[in-house]
Amino acid sequence: MPLSTPSGLVTELARRGYNAEREAITLLANAADPALALDRAVEDAPDDALRITVAHVRAVLDTDKLSADAPTKPPSDESADAPPRESVTQDPPVSTGETDQTAEPKPNRPSQSAPVETEGSASADVEDTVSSTDTGETVPSTDIGDTGKAVPSSTSSDGDSSPPVSTDTTLSSEASQSSHTRNPTPAHITNDMTGASTGTGEYKQFVTTFKDRYERLSKLLRGRVNHRPAKAIQQMPGGSDAEMIGLVNDIRSTASGHWLVELEDTTGTFPCLVMKDKNIAELVDQMLKDECIAIQGTLADDAGILFADSIHFPDIPRTHRPSTADRHVQAALISDVHVGSQEFMADAWNRFTDWLHTPEADPVEYLLIAGDMVEGVGIYPNQDEELDIIDIYDQYERFAEYLKQVPGDMEIVMIPGNHDAVRLAEPQPGFDEELREIMSAHDAKITSNPSTVTVENVSVLMYHGVSLDEVIAELPADKASYDEPHKAMYQLLKKRHVAPQYGGHTRVAPEEKDYLVIEDVPDVFHTGHVHKLGWGKYHNVLAVNSGCWQAQTDFQKSVNIDPDAGYAPILDLDTLEMTVRKFS
Ligand code: D5M
Ligand code: FE
Ligand code: ZN
């Protein structure tokens, strides 16, 4: 088992008698030398430690010995990461749009004032619990302003304040069946690259992809800075003011604790120094390699480096006003069904689809599924021991059966995830003909990961979410964590890219266009993958991570993944308010 993979690391730690935090595993896997990092983390952990934590790993990575120089772009497929960044607690940053704390009037705002983005308290949410029904219990509902919400797993069974889950969940009488007919408008899909892949994996194709990324994201920053190409800045005299838009080529800490951020545009690279005692130093913690940013500052006397005064992310304009449906209609946003796994929660799924047939669910006309329809095969070591169905095609056959339980008059849109039978590298094309044929009963729309799906005027950016693991591992916990997955999504919105960092965990395929750029601001951003439920608004964009339908696997137990399973977030398309229904 190679020690560079998370599962290899988990196995090795288990062999040495340790459990580990999930973020710690991801950090180790992303280290320049994972095996060495693991050795050092184990060595440095206290004697009585049973679990390797993020703090243990950061402590050894921070010694610098393990950090590799960043590769020049495009890098090889091997991961080589900048030294991890420490979390700093400072005043709110000064540049535009770094936090979402300046609340503007929001169209869907509740009468009470909403707390700031960082205060979405999970337990408080549970006290908001509204009602339970025969078939599904609603957990936190109502509009959320800029607040985020996450459902702690403790609410799934015997949380103090949540009503017990009804066990009488089958539809016992015909009378509870709805006689209503839904009339969804066909979903409109953009950014689908299914059948349009031009990538052959050659070096020069990565250059094309990155050029496209730069061109489209730099446009979003041009209004805010007076960009000078790297080549021009190289010619400018010392002391001049200069502003540059570039992809982050490297982030390094200097011996004295300042940050050296190297930006690259189509003409070359230029080094920028962010002093540790400036407010903007906090923004370096939120930076990922290969994302597009702008830095404004003053050239040093020898003109060799730019002293940064402000840092800008492409971001979502605060003036963004989402579009809404002009009638009362809803969409169920789900993901990570994992049919074929022994842990697939068939009972919860059955309750969900039963509920869809009740009058209460009449307005739910759309079902958007953000990847991992099936458990797949060979995704992680020893997975076969937990498979209920071992053949991938049989898994899709079974999934198709479960999909048939969804009312036939609902419009369904699906994208693939990392467990699905399409290429792993992103963008992932939609399912091939053979799989479409298997899943054809429902005439679901099948599109690539990521894609933008517009239903009833509301644009929903659907992305499975593999990069969230990386964002969570790299960024400070208050900016991104498994317990509040929507905050990691805010970061992707801010970067206007669903998988900014190249060469790490998330595989990226070269294409003529960078399909992973978030060029148009969506009204809703829907992801899955981390198997945690959380949602919140970022500059009026609703970010929803939709949980899963798979109970905790042995593997997940070994890495402390505590999934939110059996929930269906229901989105009001006319108000963009969310209700979460619990079926587990
Ligand atoms: O991913 C479910 C969650 O589990 C997601 O946060 C990644 C994490 N996961 C899955 N496999 C691994 C391995 N091998 N190492 C570390 N973390 C992992 P899903 O896509 O459903 O498997
Ligand atoms: Fe999954
Ligand atoms: Zn996944």
PDB file of N, CA, C and O in Angstrom, residues 27-44 56-70 79-84:
ATOM      1  N   LEU A  27      -3.829  16.002   5.324  1.00  0.00           N
ATOM      2  CA  LEU A  27      -2.609  16.817   5.419  1.00  0.00           C
ATOM      3  C   LEU A  27      -1.371  15.964   5.154  1.00  0.00           C
ATOM      4  O   LEU A  27      -0.468  16.363   4.417  1.00  0.00           O
ATOM      5  N   LEU A  28      -1.361  14.789   5.761  1.00  0.00           N
ATOM      6  CA  LEU A  28      -0.203  13.897   5.561  1.00  0.00           C
ATOM      7  C   LEU A  28      -0.082  13.514   4.086  1.00  0.00           C
ATOM      8  O   LEU A  28       1.002  13.550   3.509  1.00  0.00           O
ATOM      9  N   ALA A  29      -1.232  13.175   3.496  1.00  0.00           N
ATOM     10  CA  ALA A  29      -1.202  12.738   2.097  1.00  0.00           C
ATOM     11  C   ALA A  29      -0.695  13.853   1.187  1.00  0.00           C
ATOM     12  O   ALA A  29      -0.065  13.595   0.163  1.00  0.00           O
ATOM     13  N   ASN A  30      -0.939  15.094   1.582  1.00  0.00           N
ATOM     14  CA  ASN A  30      -0.521  16.218   0.750  1.00  0.00           C
ATOM     15  C   ASN A  30       0.888  16.702   1.057  1.00  0.00           C
ATOM     16  O   ASN A  30       1.384  17.625   0.409  1.00  0.00           O
ATOM     17  N   ALA A  31       1.521  16.118   2.062  1.00  0.00           N
ATOM     18  CA  ALA A  31       2.893  16.533   2.375  1.00  0.00           C
ATOM     19  C   ALA A  31       3.821  16.122   1.250  1.00  0.00           C
ATOM     20  O   ALA A  31       3.514  15.217   0.476  1.00  0.00           O
ATOM     21  N   ALA A  32       4.921  16.805   1.136  1.00  0.00           N
ATOM     22  CA  ALA A  32       5.878  16.486   0.065  1.00  0.00           C
ATOM     23  C   ALA A  32       6.354  15.046   0.223  1.00  0.00           C
ATOM     24  O   ALA A  32       6.523  14.330  -0.766  1.00  0.00           O
ATOM     25  N   ASP A  33       6.560  14.621   1.446  1.00  0.00           N
ATOM     26  CA  ASP A  33       6.978  13.245   1.682  1.00  0.00           C
ATOM     27  C   ASP A  33       6.065  12.654   2.762  1.00  0.00           C
ATOM     28  O   ASP A  33       6.363  12.716   3.959  1.00  0.00           O
ATOM     29  N   PRO A  34       4.936  12.069   2.329  1.00  0.00           N
ATOM     30  CA  PRO A  34       3.953  11.583   3.305  1.00  0.00           C
ATOM     31  C   PRO A  34       4.526  10.560   4.291  1.00  0.00           C
ATOM     32  O   PRO A  34       4.203  10.582   5.477  1.00  0.00           O
ATOM     33  N   ALA A  35       5.396   9.680   3.801  1.00  0.00           N
ATOM     34  CA  ALA A  35       5.924   8.629   4.682  1.00  0.00           C
ATOM     35  C   ALA A  35       6.751   9.262   5.801  1.00  0.00           C
ATOM     36  O   ALA A  35       6.621   8.912   6.972  1.00  0.00           O
ATOM     37  N   LEU A  36       7.584  10.234   5.416  1.00  0.00           N
ATOM     38  CA  LEU A  36       8.422  10.916   6.403  1.00  0.00           C
ATOM     39  C   LEU A  36       7.546  11.719   7.373  1.00  0.00           C
ATOM     40  O   LEU A  36       7.760  11.710   8.591  1.00  0.00           O
ATOM     41  N   ALA A  37       6.545  12.382   6.806  1.00  0.00           N
ATOM     42  CA  ALA A  37       5.649  13.181   7.647  1.00  0.00           C
ATOM     43  C   ALA A  37       4.953  12.288   8.670  1.00  0.00           C
ATOM     44  O   ALA A  37       4.807  12.646   9.836  1.00  0.00           O
ATOM     45  N   LEU A  38       4.539  11.099   8.208  1.00  0.00           N
ATOM     46  CA  LEU A  38       3.865  10.158   9.122  1.00  0.00           C
ATOM     47  C   LEU A  38       4.820   9.746  10.238  1.00  0.00           C
ATOM     48  O   LEU A  38       4.477   9.798  11.428  1.00  0.00           O
ATOM     49  N   ASP A  39       6.043   9.386   9.858  1.00  0.00           N
ATOM     50  CA  ASP A  39       7.047   8.999  10.868  1.00  0.00           C
ATOM     51  C   ASP A  39       7.199  10.081  11.919  1.00  0.00           C
ATOM     52  O   ASP A  39       7.183   9.835  13.119  1.00  0.00           O
ATOM     53  N   ARG A  40       7.337  11.300  11.407  1.00  0.00           N
ATOM     54  CA  ARG A  40       7.612  12.423  12.318  1.00  0.00           C
ATOM     55  C   ARG A  40       6.405  12.734  13.207  1.00  0.00           C
ATOM     56  O   ARG A  40       6.545  13.024  14.380  1.00  0.00           O
ATOM     57  N   ALA A  41       5.206  12.630  12.616  1.00  0.00           N
ATOM     58  CA  ALA A  41       3.997  12.920  13.400  1.00  0.00           C
ATOM     59  C   ALA A  41       3.862  11.902  14.531  1.00  0.00           C
ATOM     60  O   ALA A  41       3.536  12.244  15.664  1.00  0.00           O
ATOM     61  N   VAL A  42       4.136  10.642  14.220  1.00  0.00           N
ATOM     62  CA  VAL A  42       4.034   9.590  15.231  1.00  0.00           C
ATOM     63  C   VAL A  42       5.093   9.804  16.305  1.00  0.00           C
ATOM     64  O   VAL A  42       4.824   9.709  17.503  1.00  0.00           O
ATOM     65  N   GLU A  43       6.294  10.133  15.851  1.00  0.00           N
ATOM     66  CA  GLU A  43       7.405  10.367  16.785  1.00  0.00           C
ATOM     67  C   GLU A  43       7.077  11.513  17.754  1.00  0.00           C
ATOM     68  O   GLU A  43       7.318  11.423  18.948  1.00  0.00           O
ATOM     69  N   ASP A  44       6.534  12.591  17.167  1.00  0.00           N
ATOM     70  CA  ASP A  44       6.301  13.790  17.970  1.00  0.00           C
ATOM     71  C   ASP A  44       5.026  13.739  18.808  1.00  0.00           C
ATOM     72  O   ASP A  44       4.851  14.536  19.717  1.00  0.00           O
ATOM     73  N   HIS A  56      -0.894  17.534  15.528  1.00  0.00           N
ATOM     74  CA  HIS A  56       0.343  16.733  15.464  1.00  0.00           C
ATOM     75  C   HIS A  56       1.006  16.873  14.101  1.00  0.00           C
ATOM     76  O   HIS A  56       2.212  17.038  13.983  1.00  0.00           O
ATOM     77  N   VAL A  57       0.179  16.787  13.064  1.00  0.00           N
ATOM     78  CA  VAL A  57       0.747  16.819  11.713  1.00  0.00           C
ATOM     79  C   VAL A  57       1.291  18.207  11.392  1.00  0.00           C
ATOM     80  O   VAL A  57       2.400  18.355  10.886  1.00  0.00           O
ATOM     81  N   ARG A  58       0.488  19.213  11.739  1.00  0.00           N
ATOM     82  CA  ARG A  58       0.953  20.584  11.453  1.00  0.00           C
ATOM     83  C   ARG A  58       2.265  20.854  12.165  1.00  0.00           C
ATOM     84  O   ARG A  58       3.161  21.500  11.623  1.00  0.00           O
ATOM     85  N   ALA A  59       2.391  20.352  13.384  1.00  0.00           N
ATOM     86  CA  ALA A  59       3.606  20.618  14.155  1.00  0.00           C
ATOM     87  C   ALA A  59       4.833  20.102  13.412  1.00  0.00           C
ATOM     88  O   ALA A  59       5.866  20.768  13.383  1.00  0.00           O
ATOM     89  N   VAL A  60       4.714  18.959  12.784  1.00  0.00           N
ATOM     90  CA  VAL A  60       5.909  18.453  12.093  1.00  0.00           C
ATOM     91  C   VAL A  60       6.074  19.084  10.714  1.00  0.00           C
ATOM     92  O   VAL A  60       7.182  19.306  10.252  1.00  0.00           O
ATOM     93  N   LEU A  61       4.962  19.405  10.066  1.00  0.00           N
ATOM     94  CA  LEU A  61       5.080  20.038   8.745  1.00  0.00           C
ATOM     95  C   LEU A  61       5.641  21.447   8.875  1.00  0.00           C
ATOM     96  O   LEU A  61       6.351  21.928   8.004  1.00  0.00           O
ATOM     97  N   ASP A  62       5.312  22.103   9.972  1.00  0.00           N
ATOM     98  CA  ASP A  62       5.752  23.476  10.148  1.00  0.00           C
ATOM     99  C   ASP A  62       7.255  23.622  10.340  1.00  0.00           C
ATOM    100  O   ASP A  62       7.781  24.721  10.330  1.00  0.00           O
ATOM    101  N   THR A  63       7.939  22.511  10.519  1.00  0.00           N
ATOM    102  CA  THR A  63       9.386  22.635  10.695  1.00  0.00           C
ATOM    103  C   THR A  63      10.086  22.907   9.366  1.00  0.00           C
ATOM    104  O   THR A  63      11.302  23.059   9.326  1.00  0.00           O
ATOM    105  N   ASP A  64       9.302  22.913   8.274  1.00  0.00           N
ATOM    106  CA  ASP A  64       9.858  23.285   6.963  1.00  0.00           C
ATOM    107  C   ASP A  64      10.637  22.178   6.284  1.00  0.00           C
ATOM    108  O   ASP A  64      10.775  22.173   5.081  1.00  0.00           O
ATOM    109  N   LYS A  65      11.145  21.240   7.029  1.00  0.00           N
ATOM    110  CA  LYS A  65      12.012  20.221   6.430  1.00  0.00           C
ATOM    111  C   LYS A  65      11.252  19.392   5.402  1.00  0.00           C
ATOM    112  O   LYS A  65      11.843  18.821   4.509  1.00  0.00           O
ATOM    113  N   LEU A  66       9.968  19.345   5.572  1.00  0.00           N
ATOM    114  CA  LEU A  66       9.209  18.460   4.704  1.00  0.00           C
ATOM    115  C   LEU A  66       8.629  19.180   3.505  1.00  0.00           C
ATOM    116  O   LEU A  66       8.056  18.575   2.639  1.00  0.00           O
ATOM    117  N   SER A  67       8.745  20.487   3.503  1.00  0.00           N
ATOM    118  CA  SER A  67       8.088  21.207   2.422  1.00  0.00           C
ATOM    119  C   SER A  67       8.947  21.203   1.177  1.00  0.00           C
ATOM    120  O   SER A  67      10.139  21.432   1.226  1.00  0.00           O
ATOM    121  N   ALA A  68       8.270  20.921   0.099  1.00  0.00           N
ATOM    122  CA  ALA A  68       8.998  20.898  -1.173  1.00  0.00           C
ATOM    123  C   ALA A  68       8.793  22.219  -1.873  1.00  0.00           C
ATOM    124  O   ALA A  68       7.824  22.919  -1.637  1.00  0.00           O
ATOM    125  N   ASP A  69       9.695  22.544  -2.753  1.00  0.00           N
ATOM    126  CA  ASP A  69       9.463  23.729  -3.586  1.00  0.00           C
ATOM    127  C   ASP A  69       8.298  23.440  -4.499  1.00  0.00           C
ATOM    128  O   ASP A  69       8.116  22.339  -4.970  1.00  0.00           O
ATOM    129  N   ALA A  70       7.510  24.465  -4.721  1.00  0.00           N
ATOM    130  CA  ALA A  70       6.369  24.253  -5.603  1.00  0.00           C
ATOM    131  C   ALA A  70       6.865  24.053  -7.021  1.00  0.00           C
ATOM    132  O   ALA A  70       7.828  24.679  -7.437  1.00  0.00           O
ATOM    133  N   SER A  79       2.125  15.364  -5.998  1.00  0.00           N
ATOM    134  CA  SER A  79       1.800  16.533  -5.198  1.00  0.00           C
ATOM    135  C   SER A  79       3.050  17.076  -4.549  1.00  0.00           C
ATOM    136  O   SER A  79       3.920  16.358  -4.107  1.00  0.00           O
ATOM    137  N   ALA A  80       3.156  18.372  -4.548  1.00  0.00           N
ATOM    138  CA  ALA A  80       4.286  19.029  -3.896  1.00  0.00           C
ATOM    139  C   ALA A  80       3.726  20.319  -3.362  1.00  0.00           C
ATOM    140  O   ALA A  80       3.357  21.204  -4.108  1.00  0.00           O
ATOM    141  N   ASP A  81       3.612  20.386  -2.094  1.00  0.00           N
ATOM    142  CA  ASP A  81       2.858  21.498  -1.553  1.00  0.00           C
ATOM    143  C   ASP A  81       3.705  22.526  -0.846  1.00  0.00           C
ATOM    144  O   ASP A  81       4.761  22.247  -0.342  1.00  0.00           O
ATOM    145  N   ALA A  82       3.151  23.711  -0.812  1.00  0.00           N
ATOM    146  CA  ALA A  82       3.780  24.785  -0.057  1.00  0.00           C
ATOM    147  C   ALA A  82       3.684  24.430   1.421  1.00  0.00           C
ATOM    148  O   ALA A  82       2.868  23.605   1.808  1.00  0.00           O
ATOM    149  N   PRO A  83       4.518  25.053   2.229  1.00  0.00           N
ATOM    150  CA  PRO A  83       4.411  24.769   3.653  1.00  0.00           C
ATOM    151  C   PRO A  83       3.008  25.104   4.126  1.00  0.00           C
ATOM    152  O   PRO A  83       2.403  26.041   3.624  1.00  0.00           O
ATOM    153  N   PRO A  84       2.488  24.304   5.028  1.00  0.00           N
ATOM    154  CA  PRO A  84       1.146  24.608   5.503  1.00  0.00           C
ATOM    155  C   PRO A  84       1.119  25.943   6.210  1.00  0.00           C
ATOM    156  O   PRO A  84       2.128  26.373   6.761  1.00  0.00           O
TER     157      PRO A  84
END
